[in-house]
């Protein structure tokens, strides 16, 4: 039986990836950090089928211990300080976890299990102030936040460990992907959660920042399949994973409110508090390499994604 270590297993992607790999028959180990209240809600339904190991991306010995204990054939590094807005408030922590944390785990793999295949959660945020549209694996990087430049450092670390030590390390340059399990501070979930609260009379308005920003939004359940496919290839490589369609924050809000029979214009207010020091205005990915080499295709459309998220939040508030 193949064994796998997932960092960030308590996050959105970690939970979907763990479900996928359980279906594939993997023995699953997840690295979790100590919190005052455990954050296991996304993996509650599979807790009996996986093993959790305490560890933190800022702590080398706990990472090494997790690798020794799990003896993984595959390692998925999904853990990060992943919220772009917070990265301006906590730039050093973001660099430590999201950037250096990746080097710590690469070092761990190099010493403890050098034959393990490694996946790095790279990000379309690295394209930042985009140099061309759509963005592909050869597009120049121009990060626009401490999160963006921490991910870029991690991205290049992954490539350098591949080239220096012959490690099977791949970067998935994933564009935004969402789901009903998306953290509540990210704009899509903030919107669908607010739609449900407004619908049920628990809120009167929704305050957002830049409504013009455009993102290539896909479904997280589809994107974790691409991660797994990357590690099944003979050779490690880097891949853009995206839908090839882009929509503005305003369009997302309009559709989400409409799904609940509400007019978004009546409820959405703009608030300077949510405007970022520097913005990534437009992301649109070209995933033709992933399609060609991995045979990967997104299955859930933008409209289906919005509907799925709104319906789940409406159900949650009904309860
Ligand atoms: P997420 O829901 O925010 O999950 C992040 C995970 O990292 C959580 O499990 C969190 O643990 C863990 N973590 C945070 N700090 C840690 C630390 N110091 N040590 C160990 N674990 C730590 O993120 P996601 O949306 O699933 O994204 C997964 C990865 O893909 C992230 O690296 C993200 O930056 C990257 N990415 C995401 C997208 C996207 O659109 N979702 C796109 C491109 C790249 P707690 O539960 O304890 O907080
Ligand atoms: O949902 P967001 O916070 O996601 P963002 O910044 O694009 O980052 C996400 O995707 C990246 C991939 O490109 C990941 F690497 C990263 O980990 C994360 O998952 O914001 C999306 C857009 C931004 O342009 C933001 O300025 O929505 C705009 N926005 C407008 N009002 C808002 C709000 N974002 C948030 N979070 N909250 C608002 O009120």
PDB file of N, CA, C and O and ligand atoms in Angstrom, residues 82-84 123-125 147 174-176 182 185-188 190 207-211 213 215 217 249 274 276 279-280 283, ligand 2:
ATOM      1  N   UNK A  82      -2.221  31.191   3.886  1.00  0.00           N
ATOM      2  CA  UNK A  82      -2.714  31.231   2.499  1.00  0.00           C
ATOM      3  C   UNK A  82      -3.577  32.447   2.179  1.00  0.00           C
ATOM      4  O   UNK A  82      -4.032  32.583   1.042  1.00  0.00           O
ATOM      5  N   UNK A  83      -3.805  33.314   3.153  1.00  0.00           N
ATOM      6  CA  UNK A  83      -4.687  34.456   2.905  1.00  0.00           C
ATOM      7  C   UNK A  83      -3.863  35.686   2.527  1.00  0.00           C
ATOM      8  O   UNK A  83      -3.088  36.207   3.344  1.00  0.00           O
ATOM      9  N   UNK A  84      -4.047  36.122   1.293  1.00  0.00           N
ATOM     10  CA  UNK A  84      -3.224  37.210   0.737  1.00  0.00           C
ATOM     11  C   UNK A  84      -3.323  38.471   1.600  1.00  0.00           C
ATOM     12  O   UNK A  84      -2.305  39.093   1.928  1.00  0.00           O
ATOM     13  N   UNK A 123       1.129  29.003  -6.793  1.00  0.00           N
ATOM     14  CA  UNK A 123      -0.094  29.813  -6.910  1.00  0.00           C
ATOM     15  C   UNK A 123      -0.055  30.789  -8.076  1.00  0.00           C
ATOM     16  O   UNK A 123       0.992  31.365  -8.399  1.00  0.00           O
ATOM     17  N   UNK A 124      -1.212  31.043  -8.652  1.00  0.00           N
ATOM     18  CA  UNK A 124      -1.336  32.045  -9.713  1.00  0.00           C
ATOM     19  C   UNK A 124      -1.060  33.453  -9.176  1.00  0.00           C
ATOM     20  O   UNK A 124      -0.827  34.377  -9.960  1.00  0.00           O
ATOM     21  N   UNK A 125      -1.068  33.616  -7.849  1.00  0.00           N
ATOM     22  CA  UNK A 125      -0.696  34.910  -7.264  1.00  0.00           C
ATOM     23  C   UNK A 125       0.723  35.313  -7.670  1.00  0.00           C
ATOM     24  O   UNK A 125       1.068  36.487  -7.625  1.00  0.00           O
ATOM     25  N   UNK A 147       2.547  37.330   0.380  1.00  0.00           N
ATOM     26  CA  UNK A 147       2.148  35.950   0.067  1.00  0.00           C
ATOM     27  C   UNK A 147       2.706  35.559  -1.307  1.00  0.00           C
ATOM     28  O   UNK A 147       3.290  34.488  -1.468  1.00  0.00           O
ATOM     29  N   UNK A 174      -1.682  26.645  -9.262  1.00  0.00           N
ATOM     30  CA  UNK A 174      -3.139  26.581  -9.271  1.00  0.00           C
ATOM     31  C   UNK A 174      -3.762  27.967  -9.200  1.00  0.00           C
ATOM     32  O   UNK A 174      -3.355  28.799  -8.386  1.00  0.00           O
ATOM     33  N   UNK A 175      -4.727  28.173 -10.083  1.00  0.00           N
ATOM     34  CA  UNK A 175      -5.532  29.391 -10.028  1.00  0.00           C
ATOM     35  C   UNK A 175      -6.597  29.180  -8.948  1.00  0.00           C
ATOM     36  O   UNK A 175      -6.782  28.075  -8.457  1.00  0.00           O
ATOM     37  N   UNK A 176      -7.284  30.283  -8.587  1.00  0.00           N
ATOM     38  CA  UNK A 176      -8.231  30.223  -7.450  1.00  0.00           C
ATOM     39  C   UNK A 176      -9.193  29.049  -7.608  1.00  0.00           C
ATOM     40  O   UNK A 176      -9.787  28.867  -8.668  1.00  0.00           O
ATOM     41  N   UNK A 182     -14.433  26.284   1.518  1.00  0.00           N
ATOM     42  CA  UNK A 182     -13.509  27.408   1.419  1.00  0.00           C
ATOM     43  C   UNK A 182     -13.540  28.229   2.722  1.00  0.00           C
ATOM     44  O   UNK A 182     -14.615  28.431   3.309  1.00  0.00           O
ATOM     45  N   UNK A 185     -13.031  33.813   4.986  1.00  0.00           N
ATOM     46  CA  UNK A 185     -12.512  35.154   4.689  1.00  0.00           C
ATOM     47  C   UNK A 185     -12.236  35.366   3.205  1.00  0.00           C
ATOM     48  O   UNK A 185     -12.085  36.509   2.762  1.00  0.00           O
ATOM     49  N   UNK A 186     -12.162  34.292   2.424  1.00  0.00           N
ATOM     50  CA  UNK A 186     -11.915  34.447   0.983  1.00  0.00           C
ATOM     51  C   UNK A 186     -13.190  34.965   0.321  1.00  0.00           C
ATOM     52  O   UNK A 186     -14.308  34.661   0.771  1.00  0.00           O
ATOM     53  N   UNK A 187     -13.043  35.734  -0.771  1.00  0.00           N
ATOM     54  CA  UNK A 187     -14.180  36.536  -1.223  1.00  0.00           C
ATOM     55  C   UNK A 187     -15.387  35.694  -1.639  1.00  0.00           C
ATOM     56  O   UNK A 187     -16.532  36.057  -1.350  1.00  0.00           O
ATOM     57  N   UNK A 188     -15.157  34.561  -2.292  1.00  0.00           N
ATOM     58  CA  UNK A 188     -16.304  33.758  -2.767  1.00  0.00           C
ATOM     59  C   UNK A 188     -17.146  33.273  -1.592  1.00  0.00           C
ATOM     60  O   UNK A 188     -18.363  33.404  -1.577  1.00  0.00           O
ATOM     61  N   UNK A 190     -17.077  34.390   1.472  1.00  0.00           N
ATOM     62  CA  UNK A 190     -17.605  35.543   2.215  1.00  0.00           C
ATOM     63  C   UNK A 190     -18.950  35.956   1.587  1.00  0.00           C
ATOM     64  O   UNK A 190     -19.904  36.264   2.289  1.00  0.00           O
ATOM     65  N   UNK A 207     -20.213  43.877   3.043  1.00  0.00           N
ATOM     66  CA  UNK A 207     -19.196  44.887   2.713  1.00  0.00           C
ATOM     67  C   UNK A 207     -18.007  44.207   2.039  1.00  0.00           C
ATOM     68  O   UNK A 207     -17.417  43.272   2.596  1.00  0.00           O
ATOM     69  N   UNK A 208     -17.681  44.700   0.841  1.00  0.00           N
ATOM     70  CA  UNK A 208     -16.578  44.120   0.062  1.00  0.00           C
ATOM     71  C   UNK A 208     -15.595  45.211  -0.357  1.00  0.00           C
ATOM     72  O   UNK A 208     -15.904  46.397  -0.268  1.00  0.00           O
ATOM     73  N   UNK A 209     -14.437  44.765  -0.857  1.00  0.00           N
ATOM     74  CA  UNK A 209     -13.426  45.699  -1.376  1.00  0.00           C
ATOM     75  C   UNK A 209     -13.599  45.894  -2.876  1.00  0.00           C
ATOM     76  O   UNK A 209     -14.656  46.322  -3.345  1.00  0.00           O
ATOM     77  N   UNK A 210     -12.576  45.537  -3.627  1.00  0.00           N
ATOM     78  CA  UNK A 210     -12.537  45.767  -5.068  1.00  0.00           C
ATOM     79  C   UNK A 210     -13.454  44.801  -5.830  1.00  0.00           C
ATOM     80  O   UNK A 210     -13.168  43.612  -5.941  1.00  0.00           O
ATOM     81  N   UNK A 211     -14.521  45.343  -6.389  1.00  0.00           N
ATOM     82  CA  UNK A 211     -15.491  44.489  -7.107  1.00  0.00           C
ATOM     83  C   UNK A 211     -15.045  44.207  -8.540  1.00  0.00           C
ATOM     84  O   UNK A 211     -15.626  43.367  -9.233  1.00  0.00           O
ATOM     85  N   UNK A 213     -11.908  43.299  -9.522  1.00  0.00           N
ATOM     86  CA  UNK A 213     -10.848  42.287  -9.676  1.00  0.00           C
ATOM     87  C   UNK A 213     -11.427  41.037 -10.321  1.00  0.00           C
ATOM     88  O   UNK A 213     -12.549  40.637 -10.007  1.00  0.00           O
ATOM     89  N   UNK A 215     -10.954  36.925 -11.414  1.00  0.00           N
ATOM     90  CA  UNK A 215     -10.275  35.677 -11.086  1.00  0.00           C
ATOM     91  C   UNK A 215     -10.778  34.542 -11.973  1.00  0.00           C
ATOM     92  O   UNK A 215     -11.929  34.529 -12.389  1.00  0.00           O
ATOM     93  N   UNK A 217     -11.870  31.211 -11.490  1.00  0.00           N
ATOM     94  CA  UNK A 217     -12.309  30.400 -10.349  1.00  0.00           C
ATOM     95  C   UNK A 217     -12.740  28.998 -10.778  1.00  0.00           C
ATOM     96  O   UNK A 217     -13.628  28.863 -11.633  1.00  0.00           O
ATOM     97  N   UNK A 249     -15.304  39.958  -9.253  1.00  0.00           N
ATOM     98  CA  UNK A 249     -15.905  39.749  -7.931  1.00  0.00           C
ATOM     99  C   UNK A 249     -17.384  40.168  -7.986  1.00  0.00           C
ATOM    100  O   UNK A 249     -18.269  39.481  -7.456  1.00  0.00           O
ATOM    101  N   UNK A 274     -11.350  46.862   2.873  1.00  0.00           N
ATOM    102  CA  UNK A 274     -11.012  45.602   2.200  1.00  0.00           C
ATOM    103  C   UNK A 274     -10.197  45.804   0.914  1.00  0.00           C
ATOM    104  O   UNK A 274      -9.960  44.872   0.164  1.00  0.00           O
ATOM    105  N   UNK A 276      -6.775  46.301  -0.946  1.00  0.00           N
ATOM    106  CA  UNK A 276      -5.410  45.869  -0.610  1.00  0.00           C
ATOM    107  C   UNK A 276      -4.373  46.914  -1.022  1.00  0.00           C
ATOM    108  O   UNK A 276      -4.615  47.686  -1.959  1.00  0.00           O
ATOM    109  N   UNK A 279      -3.004  45.380  -5.778  1.00  0.00           N
ATOM    110  CA  UNK A 279      -4.029  44.426  -6.220  1.00  0.00           C
ATOM    111  C   UNK A 279      -3.524  43.584  -7.396  1.00  0.00           C
ATOM    112  O   UNK A 279      -2.696  44.033  -8.191  1.00  0.00           O
ATOM    113  N   UNK A 280      -4.012  42.382  -7.470  1.00  0.00           N
ATOM    114  CA  UNK A 280      -3.860  41.549  -8.676  1.00  0.00           C
ATOM    115  C   UNK A 280      -5.181  41.714  -9.416  1.00  0.00           C
ATOM    116  O   UNK A 280      -6.218  41.232  -8.968  1.00  0.00           O
ATOM    117  N   UNK A 283      -6.646  37.566 -13.348  1.00  0.00           N
ATOM    118  CA  UNK A 283      -5.998  36.261 -13.520  1.00  0.00           C
ATOM    119  C   UNK A 283      -6.847  35.426 -14.477  1.00  0.00           C
ATOM    120  O   UNK A 283      -8.061  35.339 -14.327  1.00  0.00           O
TER     121      UNK A 283
HETATM  122  O1  LIG B   2     -10.696  35.459  -2.378  1.00  0.00           O
HETATM  123  P1  LIG B   2      -9.447  36.239  -2.267  1.00  0.00           P
HETATM  124  O2  LIG B   2      -9.047  36.661  -0.905  1.00  0.00           O
HETATM  125  O3  LIG B   2      -8.339  35.405  -2.997  1.00  0.00           O
HETATM  126  P2  LIG B   2      -6.918  35.777  -3.644  1.00  0.00           P
HETATM  127  O4  LIG B   2      -6.355  36.995  -3.042  1.00  0.00           O
HETATM  128  O5  LIG B   2      -7.093  35.770  -5.125  1.00  0.00           O
HETATM  129  O6  LIG B   2      -6.030  34.540  -3.184  1.00  0.00           O
HETATM  130  C1  LIG B   2      -6.503  33.202  -3.289  1.00  0.00           C
HETATM  131  O7  LIG B   2      -6.136  32.689  -4.530  1.00  0.00           O
HETATM  132  C2  LIG B   2      -4.719  32.549  -4.740  1.00  0.00           C
HETATM  133  C3  LIG B   2      -4.538  31.988  -6.152  1.00  0.00           C
HETATM  134  O8  LIG B   2      -4.498  33.040  -7.074  1.00  0.00           O
HETATM  135  C4  LIG B   2      -4.171  31.631  -3.688  1.00  0.00           C
HETATM  136  F1  LIG B   2      -2.850  31.421  -3.902  1.00  0.00           F
HETATM  137  C5  LIG B   2      -4.410  32.204  -2.319  1.00  0.00           C
HETATM  138  O9  LIG B   2      -3.933  31.303  -1.322  1.00  0.00           O
HETATM  139  C6  LIG B   2      -5.911  32.402  -2.141  1.00  0.00           C
HETATM  140  O10 LIG B   2      -6.514  31.131  -2.107  1.00  0.00           O
HETATM  141  O11 LIG B   2      -9.578  37.570  -3.144  1.00  0.00           O
HETATM  142  C7  LIG B   2      -9.942  37.536  -4.503  1.00  0.00           C
HETATM  143  C8  LIG B   2     -10.175  38.962  -5.020  1.00  0.00           C
HETATM  144  C9  LIG B   2      -9.037  39.934  -4.696  1.00  0.00           C
HETATM  145  O12 LIG B   2      -8.776  40.686  -5.845  1.00  0.00           O
HETATM  146  C10 LIG B   2      -9.594  40.834  -3.610  1.00  0.00           C
HETATM  147  O13 LIG B   2      -9.066  42.154  -3.595  1.00  0.00           O
HETATM  148  O14 LIG B   2     -11.324  39.481  -4.371  1.00  0.00           O
HETATM  149  C11 LIG B   2     -11.057  40.836  -4.007  1.00  0.00           C
HETATM  150  N1  LIG B   2     -11.944  41.213  -2.908  1.00  0.00           N
HETATM  151  C12 LIG B   2     -12.862  42.213  -2.965  1.00  0.00           C
HETATM  152  N2  LIG B   2     -13.488  42.344  -1.780  1.00  0.00           N
HETATM  153  C13 LIG B   2     -11.987  40.667  -1.683  1.00  0.00           C
HETATM  154  C14 LIG B   2     -12.964  41.370  -0.971  1.00  0.00           C
HETATM  155  N3  LIG B   2     -11.299  39.644  -1.139  1.00  0.00           N
HETATM  156  C15 LIG B   2     -11.588  39.277   0.143  1.00  0.00           C
HETATM  157  N4  LIG B   2     -10.932  38.244   0.684  1.00  0.00           N
HETATM  158  N5  LIG B   2     -12.510  39.984   0.895  1.00  0.00           N
HETATM  159  C16 LIG B   2     -13.227  41.042   0.390  1.00  0.00           C
HETATM  160  O15 LIG B   2     -14.050  41.630   1.060  1.00  0.00           O
END
